[in-house]
mmCIF file of C-alpha atoms in Angstrom:
data_model
loop_
_atom_site.group_PDB
_atom_site.id
_atom_site.type_symbol
_atom_site.label_atom_id
_atom_site.label_comp_id
_atom_site.label_asym_id
_atom_site.label_seq_id
_atom_site.Cartn_x
_atom_site.Cartn_y
_atom_site.Cartn_z
ATOM 1 C CA MET A 10 -11.927 -8.064 26.636
ATOM 2 C CA LYS A 11 -10.035 -4.779 26.300
ATOM 3 C CA ILE A 12 -9.189 -2.460 23.468
ATOM 4 C CA SER A 13 -5.591 -1.278 23.178
ATOM 5 C CA VAL A 14 -4.696 2.247 22.026
ATOM 6 C CA LEU A 15 -1.404 2.396 20.125
ATOM 7 C CA PHE A 16 0.626 5.191 18.487
ATOM 8 C CA PRO A 17 1.857 6.869 16.260
ATOM 9 C CA VAL A 18 -1.520 6.457 14.568
ATOM 10 C CA LEU A 19 -4.391 5.271 16.736
ATOM 11 C CA LEU A 20 -5.898 1.975 15.712
ATOM 12 C CA ILE A 21 -8.360 0.369 18.076
ATOM 13 C CA PHE A 22 -9.458 -3.209 17.705
ATOM 14 C CA ALA A 23 -11.029 -5.944 19.792
ATOM 15 C CA CYS A 24 -9.608 -9.429 19.559
ATOM 16 C CA MET A 25 -8.869 -12.712 21.192
ATOM 17 C CA PRO A 26 -5.165 -13.410 21.832
ATOM 18 C CA ILE A 27 -3.193 -13.629 18.591
ATOM 19 C CA PHE A 28 -0.095 -15.790 18.487
ATOM 20 C CA SER A 29 2.613 -14.857 16.003
ATOM 21 C CA GLU A 30 5.152 -17.279 14.646
ATOM 22 C CA GLU A 31 8.010 -14.777 14.922
ATOM 23 C CA SER A 32 8.906 -11.125 15.371
ATOM 24 C CA TYR A 33 10.796 -8.711 13.142
ATOM 25 C CA THR A 34 12.911 -5.692 14.154
ATOM 26 C CA VAL A 35 12.498 -2.757 11.783
ATOM 27 C CA GLU A 36 15.645 -1.643 9.972
ATOM 28 C CA LYS A 37 16.471 1.516 8.047
ATOM 29 C CA GLY A 38 14.529 1.671 4.779
ATOM 30 C CA ASP A 39 11.892 -0.869 5.818
ATOM 31 C CA THR A 40 8.267 -0.346 4.800
ATOM 32 C CA LEU A 41 5.115 -2.251 5.682
ATOM 33 C CA TYR A 42 4.814 -3.275 2.038
ATOM 34 C CA GLY A 43 8.372 -4.593 1.894
ATOM 35 C CA ILE A 44 7.985 -6.561 5.128
ATOM 36 C CA SER A 45 4.677 -8.029 3.938
ATOM 37 C CA LYS A 46 6.334 -9.246 0.726
ATOM 38 C CA ARG A 47 9.248 -10.727 2.664
ATOM 39 C CA TYR A 48 6.914 -12.880 4.747
ATOM 40 C CA GLY A 49 4.268 -13.522 2.094
ATOM 41 C CA ILE A 50 1.388 -11.975 4.039
ATOM 42 C CA SER A 51 -0.718 -8.862 3.519
ATOM 43 C CA VAL A 52 -0.024 -5.374 4.868
ATOM 44 C CA ASP A 53 -3.483 -5.475 6.464
ATOM 45 C CA SER A 54 -2.568 -8.553 8.499
ATOM 46 C CA ILE A 55 0.628 -6.943 9.842
ATOM 47 C CA CYS A 56 -1.288 -3.762 10.715
ATOM 48 C CA SER A 57 -4.079 -5.672 12.436
ATOM 49 C CA VAL A 58 -1.804 -7.767 14.648
ATOM 50 C CA ASN A 59 0.411 -4.828 15.610
ATOM 51 C CA GLY A 60 -2.274 -2.168 16.027
ATOM 52 C CA LEU A 61 -1.020 -0.094 13.106
ATOM 53 C CA ASP A 62 -2.553 1.753 10.180
ATOM 54 C CA LYS A 63 -1.326 1.503 6.594
ATOM 55 C CA SER A 64 -0.077 5.079 6.930
ATOM 56 C CA SER A 65 1.864 4.359 10.138
ATOM 57 C CA VAL A 66 5.505 5.434 10.108
ATOM 58 C CA LEU A 67 7.855 2.626 11.148
ATOM 59 C CA ARG A 68 10.680 3.382 13.574
ATOM 60 C CA ILE A 69 14.117 1.806 13.359
ATOM 61 C CA GLY A 70 14.314 -0.785 16.141
ATOM 62 C CA GLN A 71 10.536 -1.179 16.363
ATOM 63 C CA VAL A 72 9.565 -4.828 16.905
ATOM 64 C CA LEU A 73 6.672 -6.178 14.833
ATOM 65 C CA ASP A 74 4.819 -9.434 15.398
ATOM 66 C CA ILE A 75 4.629 -11.477 12.195
ATOM 67 C CA PRO A 76 1.457 -13.609 12.194
ATOM 68 C CA SER A 77 0.995 -16.965 10.556
ATOM 69 C CA SER A 78 -1.265 -16.970 7.524
ATOM 70 C CA THR A 79 -4.160 -18.360 9.627
ATOM 71 C CA ASP A 80 -3.762 -15.772 12.382
ATOM 72 C CA ALA A 81 -3.505 -13.011 9.764
ATOM 73 C CA ALA A 82 -6.772 -13.963 8.099
ATOM 74 C CA GLU A 83 -8.620 -14.050 11.419
ATOM 75 C CA SER A 84 -7.220 -10.743 12.658
ATOM 76 C CA VAL A 85 -8.049 -8.904 9.428
ATOM 77 C CA LYS A 86 -11.590 -10.265 9.602
ATOM 78 C CA ARG A 87 -11.962 -8.930 13.166
ATOM 79 C CA GLN A 88 -10.490 -5.559 12.168
ATOM 80 C CA GLU A 89 -13.332 -4.974 9.705
ATOM 81 C CA LYS A 90 -15.742 -4.481 12.620
ATOM 82 C CA LYS A 91 -16.304 -0.806 13.429
ATOM 83 C CA TYR A 92 -18.115 -1.454 16.686
ATOM 84 C CA GLU A 93 -19.530 -4.197 18.823
ATOM 85 C CA GLU A 94 -22.856 -4.214 20.622
ATOM 86 C CA TYR A 95 -23.055 -4.566 24.386
ATOM 87 C CA ARG A 96 -26.265 -5.392 26.262
ATOM 88 C CA ILE A 97 -26.611 -3.672 29.639
ATOM 89 C CA LYS A 98 -26.732 -5.920 32.692
ATOM 90 C CA LYS A 99 -27.727 -5.163 36.275
ATOM 91 C CA GLY A 100 -25.122 -2.955 37.934
ATOM 92 C CA ASP A 101 -23.591 -1.688 34.683
ATOM 93 C CA THR A 102 -22.558 1.962 34.419
ATOM 94 C CA LEU A 103 -20.968 3.941 31.606
ATOM 95 C CA TYR A 104 -17.904 4.368 33.804
ATOM 96 C CA ARG A 105 -17.419 0.630 34.329
ATOM 97 C CA ILE A 106 -18.045 -0.226 30.676
ATOM 98 C CA ALA A 107 -15.693 2.545 29.508
ATOM 99 C CA LEU A 108 -13.032 1.257 31.899
ATOM 100 C CA ASP A 109 -13.426 -2.310 30.610
ATOM 101 C CA TYR A 110 -13.068 -1.222 26.990
ATOM 102 C CA ASP A 111 -10.308 1.361 27.496
ATOM 103 C CA VAL A 112 -12.328 4.336 26.229
ATOM 104 C CA THR A 113 -13.503 7.398 28.128
ATOM 105 C CA VAL A 114 -17.000 7.906 29.502
ATOM 106 C CA THR A 115 -17.362 10.944 27.254
ATOM 107 C CA GLN A 116 -16.397 8.963 24.156
ATOM 108 C CA LEU A 117 -18.825 6.185 25.021
ATOM 109 C CA ALA A 118 -21.652 8.625 25.759
ATOM 110 C CA ASN A 119 -21.070 10.686 22.617
ATOM 111 C CA TYR A 120 -20.876 7.589 20.434
ATOM 112 C CA ASN A 121 -24.306 6.472 21.653
ATOM 113 C CA GLY A 122 -25.930 9.902 21.822
ATOM 114 C CA LEU A 123 -26.241 9.677 25.604
ATOM 115 C CA ASP A 124 -25.691 12.087 28.457
ATOM 116 C CA ALA A 125 -22.698 10.985 30.517
ATOM 117 C CA SER A 126 -24.827 11.089 33.686
ATOM 118 C CA GLN A 127 -27.739 9.209 32.128
ATOM 119 C CA ALA A 128 -28.821 6.008 33.891
ATOM 120 C CA LEU A 129 -28.624 2.828 31.815
ATOM 121 C CA GLN A 130 -31.536 0.422 31.450
ATOM 122 C CA ILE A 131 -31.132 -3.343 31.825
ATOM 123 C CA GLY A 132 -31.370 -4.860 28.354
ATOM 124 C CA GLN A 133 -30.412 -1.613 26.648
ATOM 125 C CA VAL A 134 -27.932 -2.117 23.802
ATOM 126 C CA ILE A 135 -25.064 0.310 23.327
ATOM 127 C CA LYS A 136 -22.278 0.381 20.748
ATOM 128 C CA ILE A 137 -18.590 0.103 21.644
ATOM 129 C CA PRO A 138 -16.348 1.824 19.021
ATOM 130 C CA LEU A 139 -13.534 -0.396 17.759
ATOM 131 C CA THR A 140 -11.794 1.168 14.778
ATOM 132 C CA ALA A 141 -9.489 4.165 14.580
ATOM 133 C CA SER A 142 -11.966 6.467 12.847
ATOM 134 C CA GLU A 143 -14.820 5.431 15.140
ATOM 135 C CA ILE A 144 -12.865 6.119 18.318
ATOM 136 C CA GLU A 145 -11.669 9.484 16.981
ATOM 137 C CA PHE A 146 -15.234 10.527 16.320
ATOM 138 C CA ALA A 147 -16.370 9.220 19.699
ATOM 139 C CA SER A 148 -14.503 12.212 21.158
ATOM 140 C CA LEU A 149 -16.819 14.597 19.295
ATOM 141 C CA PRO A 150 -20.405 15.367 20.360
ATOM 142 C CA ASN A 151 -23.190 15.690 17.787
ATOM 143 C CA LEU A 152 -23.663 18.984 15.968
ATOM 144 C CA THR A 153 -27.290 18.426 15.023
ATOM 145 C CA GLY A 154 -30.353 20.401 16.046
ATOM 146 C CA LYS A 155 -29.653 23.247 18.474
ATOM 147 C CA ASP A 156 -26.093 24.500 18.184
ATOM 148 C CA PRO A 157 -24.208 22.989 21.187
ATOM 149 C CA ARG A 158 -21.156 25.131 20.512
ATOM 150 C CA ASN A 159 -20.540 27.814 23.105
ATOM 151 C CA TYR A 160 -18.604 30.738 21.745
ATOM 152 C CA SER A 161 -16.114 32.546 23.931
ATOM 153 C CA GLU A 162 -15.570 36.303 23.720
ATOM 154 C CA LYS A 163 -11.876 35.469 23.366
ATOM 155 C CA LYS A 164 -10.625 36.076 19.833
ATOM 156 C CA GLY A 165 -7.583 34.399 18.341
ATOM 157 C CA ASP A 166 -4.642 35.894 16.474
ATOM 158 C CA SER A 167 -5.585 35.917 12.787
ATOM 159 C CA SER A 168 -1.952 36.477 11.763
ATOM 160 C CA LEU A 169 -0.927 32.945 12.768
ATOM 161 C CA ALA A 170 -0.718 30.167 10.187
ATOM 162 C CA TRP A 171 -4.309 28.936 9.945
ATOM 163 C CA PRO A 172 -5.977 26.566 7.460
ATOM 164 C CA VAL A 173 -7.574 29.634 5.785
ATOM 165 C CA LYS A 174 -6.055 33.092 5.298
ATOM 166 C CA ASN A 175 -6.540 35.866 7.865
ATOM 167 C CA PRO A 176 -9.692 34.412 9.439
ATOM 168 C CA GLU A 177 -11.728 35.798 12.272
ATOM 169 C CA VAL A 178 -10.810 33.312 15.010
ATOM 170 C CA THR A 179 -13.571 32.490 17.493
ATOM 171 C CA TYR A 180 -12.963 30.086 20.353
ATOM 172 C CA MET A 181 -15.439 27.348 21.179
ATOM 173 C CA VAL A 182 -15.765 26.188 24.787
ATOM 174 C CA GLY A 183 -17.681 23.432 26.541
ATOM 175 C CA LYS A 184 -18.452 20.084 24.913
ATOM 176 C CA VAL A 185 -17.031 21.246 21.586
ATOM 177 C CA GLY A 186 -13.582 22.821 21.864
ATOM 178 C CA GLY A 187 -11.280 24.344 19.288
ATOM 179 C CA VAL A 188 -11.844 27.350 17.074
ATOM 180 C CA CYS A 189 -14.198 28.484 14.331
ATOM 181 C CA LEU A 190 -12.470 30.198 11.416
ATOM 182 C CA SER A 191 -14.290 32.501 9.034
ATOM 183 C CA ALA A 192 -13.471 31.847 5.392
ATOM 184 C CA LYS A 193 -14.092 33.235 1.952
ATOM 185 C CA LYS A 194 -16.530 31.402 -0.264
ATOM 186 C CA ASN A 195 -14.847 28.350 -1.822
ATOM 187 C CA GLU A 196 -11.542 29.207 -0.116
ATOM 188 C CA SER A 197 -8.885 26.481 -0.092
ATOM 189 C CA VAL A 198 -8.194 24.804 3.257
ATOM 190 C CA THR A 199 -4.533 24.017 3.889
ATOM 191 C CA VAL A 200 -2.597 21.895 6.373
ATOM 192 C CA ILE A 201 -0.918 23.695 9.292
ATOM 193 C CA HIS A 202 1.146 20.654 10.312
ATOM 194 C CA GLY A 203 2.244 17.709 8.210
ATOM 195 C CA GLY A 204 1.269 14.130 8.937
ATOM 196 C CA SER A 205 -0.856 11.226 7.735
ATOM 197 C CA VAL A 206 -4.507 11.427 6.761
ATOM 198 C CA LEU A 207 -6.332 9.227 9.253
ATOM 199 C CA TYR A 208 -9.899 9.825 8.090
ATOM 200 C CA VAL A 209 -11.888 11.625 5.399
ATOM 201 C CA GLY A 210 -15.670 11.766 5.135
ATOM 202 C CA SER A 211 -18.782 13.389 6.572
ATOM 203 C CA TYR A 212 -19.631 13.175 10.249
ATOM 204 C CA ARG A 213 -22.653 13.981 12.462
ATOM 205 C CA GLY A 214 -23.324 17.630 11.669
ATOM 206 C CA TYR A 215 -19.676 18.590 11.156
ATOM 207 C CA GLY A 216 -19.939 18.334 7.384
ATOM 208 C CA ASN A 217 -16.937 16.939 5.564
ATOM 209 C CA VAL A 218 -14.080 16.185 7.922
ATOM 210 C CA VAL A 219 -10.364 15.480 7.505
ATOM 211 C CA ILE A 220 -8.347 14.126 10.430
ATOM 212 C CA ILE A 221 -4.566 14.343 10.169
ATOM 213 C CA VAL A 222 -2.294 12.732 12.747
ATOM 214 C CA THR A 223 1.320 13.768 13.166
ATOM 215 C CA ASP A 224 4.187 11.378 13.772
ATOM 216 C CA ASP A 225 4.021 12.511 17.421
ATOM 217 C CA GLY A 226 0.380 11.484 17.715
ATOM 218 C CA ILE A 227 -1.211 14.963 17.647
ATOM 219 C CA LYS A 228 -4.549 14.945 15.812
ATOM 220 C CA TYR A 229 -5.721 17.934 13.759
ATOM 221 C CA ILE A 230 -9.426 17.789 12.913
ATOM 222 C CA TYR A 231 -10.482 20.040 10.021
ATOM 223 C CA ALA A 232 -14.286 20.164 9.959
ATOM 224 C CA GLY A 233 -16.924 21.852 7.843
ATOM 225 C CA LEU A 234 -15.295 21.413 4.448
ATOM 226 C CA ASP A 235 -17.396 21.660 1.303
ATOM 227 C CA SER A 236 -15.174 19.203 -0.563
ATOM 228 C CA ILE A 237 -12.111 17.070 0.197
ATOM 229 C CA ARG A 238 -9.014 16.620 -1.969
ATOM 230 C CA VAL A 239 -7.121 13.965 -0.010
ATOM 231 C CA LYS A 240 -7.758 10.332 0.823
ATOM 232 C CA ASN A 241 -7.070 8.015 3.743
ATOM 233 C CA GLY A 242 -3.398 7.193 4.123
ATOM 234 C CA ASP A 243 -2.072 10.216 2.197
ATOM 235 C CA ARG A 244 1.000 11.969 3.585
ATOM 236 C CA VAL A 245 0.558 15.747 3.645
ATOM 237 C CA SER A 246 2.915 18.622 4.402
ATOM 238 C CA PHE A 247 2.494 22.142 5.735
ATOM 239 C CA GLY A 248 0.567 24.261 3.213
ATOM 240 C CA ASP A 249 -0.903 21.359 1.229
ATOM 241 C CA VAL A 250 -4.523 21.859 0.163
ATOM 242 C CA ILE A 251 -6.868 19.281 1.687
ATOM 243 C CA GLY A 252 -10.197 20.726 0.576
ATOM 244 C CA VAL A 253 -12.470 23.746 0.227
ATOM 245 C CA ALA A 254 -14.239 25.637 3.027
ATOM 246 C CA GLY A 255 -17.951 24.975 3.305
ATOM 247 C CA ILE A 256 -21.076 26.680 4.614
ATOM 248 C CA ASP A 257 -21.756 25.944 8.286
ATOM 249 C CA SER A 258 -24.982 23.922 8.598
ATOM 250 C CA ILE A 259 -26.179 25.956 11.601
ATOM 251 C CA LYS A 260 -24.780 29.476 11.131
ATOM 252 C CA GLY A 261 -25.185 29.540 7.352
ATOM 253 C CA THR A 262 -21.866 31.337 6.798
ATOM 254 C CA SER A 263 -18.650 30.242 5.120
ATOM 255 C CA MET A 264 -16.395 28.853 7.840
ATOM 256 C CA ILE A 265 -14.532 25.808 9.095
ATOM 257 C CA SER A 266 -13.679 24.466 12.529
ATOM 258 C CA LEU A 267 -10.274 23.339 13.748
ATOM 259 C CA ILE A 268 -10.014 20.988 16.722
ATOM 260 C CA VAL A 269 -6.716 19.628 18.004
ATOM 261 C CA TYR A 270 -6.066 16.712 20.359
ATOM 262 C CA GLN A 271 -2.968 15.292 22.027
ATOM 263 C CA LYS A 272 -4.161 11.761 22.786
ATOM 264 C CA THR A 273 -7.638 12.525 24.236
ATOM 265 C CA ASN A 274 -6.660 15.936 25.629
ATOM 266 C CA PRO A 275 -7.767 19.057 23.736
ATOM 267 C CA VAL A 276 -5.034 21.478 22.642
ATOM 268 C CA ASP A 277 -5.470 25.203 22.011
ATOM 269 C CA PRO A 278 -5.239 25.363 18.194
ATOM 270 C CA ALA A 279 -3.308 28.644 18.438
ATOM 271 C CA LYS A 280 -0.616 26.861 20.468
ATOM 272 C CA ALA A 281 -0.611 23.648 18.411
ATOM 273 C CA PRO A 282 2.629 23.020 16.473
ATOM 274 C CA ARG A 283 2.865 24.381 12.936
ATOM 275 C CA GLY A 284 5.087 23.179 10.129
#
């Protein structure tokens, strides 16, 4: 069984083959809601079968599989799973398991709190991330206990458009990439590139997190917020407020982190598109 990674918004799901009764080619003005009403099925069922999210932007000419009502119900039920458990067998390695499930070794190790070089034990149970938010977070190591962030002496240009105004920009290197941005107490955090809100919530030592994905598939991860003012599926534009800067759980100062990915490849936040 494999997990497929689809764009413009990543949605990862595990499933048996799903057979659709027909397909539909997207036309100008079409929406997921409108198509769901036309065929008398839910938006969730269309998203599940086609590997989409409710906030996905449809493209003219895009071909969608339209499931039967029975297939739709089954696929939505499977989509509710965030992960599946896998019991280690003789000869298993993180590399082989990651290859089978179409994730990276780093994602699989981070998701299970393992070292990528750590030997697996027969009978050991590990979790395989399945949903969009779970796989996004599988790219991020824990930020608990000793601070794993390595800070470079390189400083960024504070005059660029950042989520907070005129911050001190400190680069992080190693397992955790991106930048740390100093902030004023209770300062608003704004979007530096428009897109769809993929995830909001707290996550493993990062505090409150907002992940925004652009129509081109670039993911902007805003971490360390004290509060959040958007919700999953919202469309946001450059300059929109998504929350308030928080106090870093390890440093104890007001700051946020910005991490940017193109697919699974880190992008220098200073060079990431703005607007």
